[in-house]
mmCIF file of C-alpha atoms in Angstrom:
data_model
loop_
_atom_site.group_PDB
_atom_site.id
_atom_site.type_symbol
_atom_site.label_atom_id
_atom_site.label_comp_id
_atom_site.label_asym_id
_atom_site.label_seq_id
_atom_site.Cartn_x
_atom_site.Cartn_y
_atom_site.Cartn_z
ATOM 1 C CA MET A 18 92.715 60.226 65.863
ATOM 2 C CA SER A 19 96.167 60.907 67.338
ATOM 3 C CA ALA A 20 98.444 58.022 68.169
ATOM 4 C CA TYR A 21 98.901 59.685 71.564
ATOM 5 C CA SER A 22 95.208 59.294 72.356
ATOM 6 C CA PHE A 23 95.831 55.846 73.804
ATOM 7 C CA PHE A 24 98.684 56.991 76.056
ATOM 8 C CA THR A 25 98.152 57.186 79.811
ATOM 9 C CA ASP A 26 98.066 60.590 81.544
ATOM 10 C CA ASN A 27 101.536 60.196 82.948
ATOM 11 C CA GLU A 28 102.935 59.109 79.585
ATOM 12 C CA LEU A 29 101.395 62.181 78.032
ATOM 13 C CA TYR A 30 102.908 64.372 80.796
ATOM 14 C CA LEU A 31 106.346 62.951 80.116
ATOM 15 C CA LEU A 32 105.907 64.057 76.484
ATOM 16 C CA LEU A 33 104.596 67.399 77.651
ATOM 17 C CA VAL A 34 107.776 67.951 79.655
ATOM 18 C CA GLN A 35 109.625 67.526 76.341
ATOM 19 C CA ASP A 36 107.547 70.415 74.847
ATOM 20 C CA ASN A 37 105.104 68.115 72.990
ATOM 21 C CA GLU A 38 102.101 70.384 72.360
ATOM 22 C CA GLU A 39 99.950 67.482 71.033
ATOM 23 C CA ALA A 40 100.313 65.629 74.308
ATOM 24 C CA PHE A 41 99.309 68.820 76.142
ATOM 25 C CA THR A 42 96.273 69.235 73.913
ATOM 26 C CA ILE A 43 95.128 65.686 74.614
ATOM 27 C CA LEU A 44 95.455 66.165 78.395
ATOM 28 C CA TYR A 45 93.634 69.496 78.045
ATOM 29 C CA HIS A 46 90.671 67.880 76.259
ATOM 30 C CA ARG A 47 90.753 64.863 78.564
ATOM 31 C CA TYR A 48 90.369 66.973 81.714
ATOM 32 C CA TRP A 49 88.858 70.322 80.644
ATOM 33 C CA LYS A 50 85.189 69.422 81.135
ATOM 34 C CA ARG A 51 85.746 67.487 84.341
ATOM 35 C CA MET A 52 87.720 70.290 85.967
ATOM 36 C CA LEU A 53 85.272 72.910 84.648
ATOM 37 C CA TYR A 54 82.401 70.990 86.236
ATOM 38 C CA LYS A 55 84.150 70.905 89.608
ATOM 39 C CA ALA A 56 84.970 74.597 89.436
ATOM 40 C CA VAL A 57 81.443 75.610 88.417
ATOM 41 C CA ILE A 58 79.964 73.725 91.368
ATOM 42 C CA LYS A 59 82.243 75.583 93.809
ATOM 43 C CA LEU A 60 82.211 79.024 92.203
ATOM 44 C CA GLN A 61 78.607 79.094 90.928
ATOM 45 C CA SER A 62 79.886 81.050 87.941
ATOM 46 C CA HIS A 63 80.695 79.545 84.564
ATOM 47 C CA ALA A 64 82.895 82.526 83.590
ATOM 48 C CA ASP A 65 84.963 82.321 86.783
ATOM 49 C CA ALA A 66 85.216 78.543 86.433
ATOM 50 C CA GLU A 67 86.449 78.862 82.861
ATOM 51 C CA GLU A 68 89.088 81.370 83.990
ATOM 52 C CA VAL A 69 90.254 79.112 86.775
ATOM 53 C CA VAL A 70 90.596 76.036 84.550
ATOM 54 C CA GLN A 71 92.307 78.042 81.800
ATOM 55 C CA ASP A 72 94.770 79.486 84.335
ATOM 56 C CA ALA A 73 95.473 75.985 85.682
ATOM 57 C CA PHE A 74 96.374 74.565 82.233
ATOM 58 C CA THR A 75 98.417 77.689 81.425
ATOM 59 C CA ASP A 76 100.394 77.174 84.677
ATOM 60 C CA ILE A 77 100.975 73.508 83.813
ATOM 61 C CA TRP A 78 102.403 74.433 80.421
ATOM 62 C CA LYS A 79 104.604 77.221 81.843
ATOM 63 C CA SER A 80 105.947 75.023 84.677
ATOM 64 C CA ARG A 81 106.379 71.853 82.636
ATOM 65 C CA HIS A 82 110.179 71.905 82.924
ATOM 66 C CA ARG A 83 110.328 72.257 86.673
ATOM 67 C CA ILE A 84 107.377 70.322 88.114
ATOM 68 C CA LYS A 85 107.639 66.583 88.574
ATOM 69 C CA ILE A 86 104.376 64.813 89.286
ATOM 70 C CA GLN A 87 104.617 62.609 92.397
ATOM 71 C CA ASN A 88 101.382 60.674 91.943
ATOM 72 C CA SER A 89 98.940 60.901 89.046
ATOM 73 C CA PHE A 90 98.201 63.738 86.639
ATOM 74 C CA HIS A 91 94.568 63.651 87.805
ATOM 75 C CA THR A 92 95.700 64.327 91.397
ATOM 76 C CA TYR A 93 97.986 67.054 90.181
ATOM 77 C CA ILE A 94 95.432 68.937 88.108
ATOM 78 C CA ALA A 95 92.738 68.480 90.753
ATOM 79 C CA ALA A 96 95.033 70.056 93.398
ATOM 80 C CA ILE A 97 95.796 73.003 91.138
ATOM 81 C CA ILE A 98 92.058 73.547 90.459
ATOM 82 C CA ARG A 99 91.295 73.262 94.178
ATOM 83 C CA TYR A 100 93.608 76.048 95.263
ATOM 84 C CA LYS A 101 92.762 78.237 92.283
ATOM 85 C CA VAL A 102 89.070 77.897 93.151
ATOM 86 C CA MET A 103 89.783 78.854 96.752
ATOM 87 C CA ALA A 104 91.837 81.810 95.624
ATOM 88 C CA LYS A 105 89.020 82.967 93.337
ATOM 89 C CA MET A 106 86.427 82.619 96.119
ATOM 90 C CA ALA A 107 88.577 84.616 98.432
ATOM 91 C CA SER A 108 89.776 87.296 95.989
ATOM 92 C CA ASN A 109 86.887 89.714 96.361
ATOM 93 C CA LYS A 110 86.530 89.778 100.139
ATOM 94 C CA ARG A 111 89.868 88.663 101.555
ATOM 95 C CA GLU A 112 92.658 89.314 99.027
ATOM 96 C CA ALA A 113 93.432 92.913 100.034
ATOM 97 C CA ALA A 114 93.311 92.204 103.787
ATOM 98 C CA GLY A 115 95.173 88.915 103.504
ATOM 99 C CA TYR A 116 98.008 90.259 101.410
ATOM 100 C CA ALA A 117 98.256 93.428 103.442
ATOM 101 C CA GLU A 118 98.772 91.186 106.483
ATOM 102 C CA ASP A 119 101.468 89.271 104.683
ATOM 103 C CA VAL A 120 103.253 92.423 103.573
ATOM 104 C CA HIS A 121 103.272 93.571 107.206
ATOM 105 C CA THR A 122 104.441 90.164 108.434
ATOM 106 C CA LEU A 123 107.203 89.940 105.891
ATOM 107 C CA HIS A 124 108.392 93.500 106.629
ATOM 108 C CA ALA A 125 108.515 94.058 102.869
ATOM 109 C CA GLU A 126 108.107 97.814 102.937
ATOM 110 C CA ASP A 127 110.857 100.217 103.898
ATOM 111 C CA ASN A 128 110.977 104.014 104.269
ATOM 112 C CA ALA A 129 113.006 104.420 101.089
ATOM 113 C CA THR A 130 110.409 102.862 98.806
ATOM 114 C CA GLU A 131 107.000 103.127 100.478
ATOM 115 C CA GLN A 132 106.330 106.586 98.954
ATOM 116 C CA TRP A 133 106.377 105.278 95.394
ATOM 117 C CA LEU A 134 105.879 101.474 95.672
ATOM 118 C CA SER A 135 102.108 101.031 95.232
ATOM 119 C CA PHE A 136 100.239 98.333 97.100
ATOM 120 C CA ASN A 137 99.107 96.771 93.808
ATOM 121 C CA GLU A 138 102.689 96.409 92.554
ATOM 122 C CA LEU A 139 103.729 94.712 95.773
ATOM 123 C CA ARG A 140 100.585 92.517 95.850
ATOM 124 C CA ASN A 141 101.293 91.381 92.292
ATOM 125 C CA GLU A 142 104.816 90.547 93.160
ATOM 126 C CA ILE A 143 103.653 88.566 96.188
ATOM 127 C CA GLU A 144 101.246 86.615 93.921
ATOM 128 C CA ARG A 145 104.117 85.827 91.552
ATOM 129 C CA SER A 146 106.244 84.596 94.438
ATOM 130 C CA VAL A 147 103.408 82.472 95.838
ATOM 131 C CA LYS A 148 103.049 80.842 92.377
ATOM 132 C CA ALA A 149 106.723 79.962 92.565
ATOM 133 C CA LEU A 150 106.231 77.866 95.712
ATOM 134 C CA PRO A 151 106.084 74.042 95.475
ATOM 135 C CA GLU A 152 102.577 72.762 94.773
ATOM 136 C CA LYS A 153 101.616 71.542 98.253
ATOM 137 C CA CYS A 154 103.335 74.410 100.043
ATOM 138 C CA GLN A 155 101.430 76.838 97.814
ATOM 139 C CA LEU A 156 98.104 75.100 98.418
ATOM 140 C CA ILE A 157 98.547 75.197 102.215
ATOM 141 C CA PHE A 158 99.720 78.830 102.189
ATOM 142 C CA ARG A 159 96.680 79.888 100.131
ATOM 143 C CA MET A 160 94.278 77.962 102.388
ATOM 144 C CA SER A 161 95.779 79.718 105.376
ATOM 145 C CA ARG A 162 96.103 83.269 103.994
ATOM 146 C CA GLU A 163 93.330 83.486 101.419
ATOM 147 C CA ARG A 164 90.679 81.306 102.950
ATOM 148 C CA GLY A 165 91.536 82.051 106.565
ATOM 149 C CA MET A 166 91.665 78.444 107.639
ATOM 150 C CA SER A 167 93.476 77.436 110.843
ATOM 151 C CA ASP A 168 96.362 74.944 110.881
ATOM 152 C CA LYS A 169 94.063 72.312 112.351
ATOM 153 C CA GLU A 170 91.370 72.883 109.725
ATOM 154 C CA ILE A 171 93.920 72.594 106.921
ATOM 155 C CA ALA A 172 95.382 69.485 108.532
ATOM 156 C CA ARG A 173 91.947 67.824 108.666
ATOM 157 C CA TYR A 174 91.092 68.882 105.107
ATOM 158 C CA LEU A 175 94.345 67.518 103.634
ATOM 159 C CA ASN A 176 94.672 64.614 106.073
ATOM 160 C CA ILE A 177 98.092 65.620 107.374
ATOM 161 C CA SER A 178 99.430 66.668 110.742
ATOM 162 C CA PRO A 179 99.133 70.291 112.029
ATOM 163 C CA LYS A 180 102.921 70.221 112.430
ATOM 164 C CA THR A 181 103.271 69.538 108.729
ATOM 165 C CA VAL A 182 100.950 72.428 107.962
ATOM 166 C CA GLU A 183 102.964 74.692 110.229
ATOM 167 C CA ALA A 184 106.205 73.621 108.533
ATOM 168 C CA HIS A 185 104.793 74.392 105.061
ATOM 169 C CA ILE A 186 103.568 77.858 106.125
ATOM 170 C CA SER A 187 106.884 78.617 107.783
ATOM 171 C CA ARG A 188 108.702 77.530 104.628
ATOM 172 C CA ALA A 189 106.408 79.665 102.433
ATOM 173 C CA LEU A 190 106.905 82.763 104.616
ATOM 174 C CA LYS A 191 110.696 82.298 104.596
ATOM 175 C CA PHE A 192 110.677 82.001 100.833
ATOM 176 C CA LEU A 193 108.386 85.010 100.402
ATOM 177 C CA ARG A 194 110.479 87.108 102.793
ATOM 178 C CA ILE A 195 113.582 86.483 100.655
ATOM 179 C CA TYR A 196 111.731 86.972 97.389
ATOM 180 C CA ILE A 197 109.965 90.198 98.410
ATOM 181 C CA ASN A 198 112.991 91.710 100.097
ATOM 182 C CA ARG A 199 114.989 91.097 96.907
ATOM 183 C CA PHE A 200 112.219 92.792 94.933
ATOM 184 C CA VAL A 201 112.170 95.823 97.220
ATOM 185 C CA TYR A 202 115.980 96.039 97.130
ATOM 186 C CA MET A 203 115.942 96.054 93.339
ATOM 187 C CA LEU A 204 113.306 98.780 93.283
ATOM 188 C CA ALA A 205 115.275 100.861 95.769
ATOM 189 C CA PHE A 206 118.388 100.427 93.692
ATOM 190 C CA ALA A 207 116.513 101.462 90.531
ATOM 191 C CA ALA A 208 115.141 104.516 92.349
ATOM 192 C CA THR A 209 118.713 105.476 93.348
ATOM 193 C CA LEU A 210 119.838 105.270 89.734
ATOM 194 C CA LEU A 211 116.860 107.385 88.582
ATOM 195 C CA THR A 212 117.673 109.960 91.270
ATOM 196 C CA ARG A 213 121.244 110.254 90.128
ATOM 197 C CA ALA A 214 120.295 110.570 86.411
#
């Protein structure tokens, strides 16, 4: 048995931040089954639930140097699982429509690039930019755009004020607008170089 087995979740996370793979493995085994059970109940699919939980732990490892846990690790992993489950539930019926709406809202397309920038490329870039948002901001944005919940519904669900919800969504859209516009600019620049070659 590992000496780390008796460490608290937050102690293990502090070790994880220092690239300690053993601490990560212990947290993984400590929470895998619990999170899988929650995901299976919501998704009614063991395969989808496994994918969601695996993605959550992968994200934790990748973001270990930039995410600071405010409360407990349990709260942190539960929140990640919650929004990933919602994203999975929404992906088949709402993803295309929701992201198309965001692309329109953010004015991400322009005439110079729309002929060769595919929707899938842009959608994938939006997904990457959404994942770069702070945890709570990302959760609220996904609840709004992927699940179609109103500000009041999100506020009731998370026990926060509608104004706070509105502020998070506004912050997310501002961030995404900058991120996507930068992406489109880089593509346009690359296209210019290819044209000159």
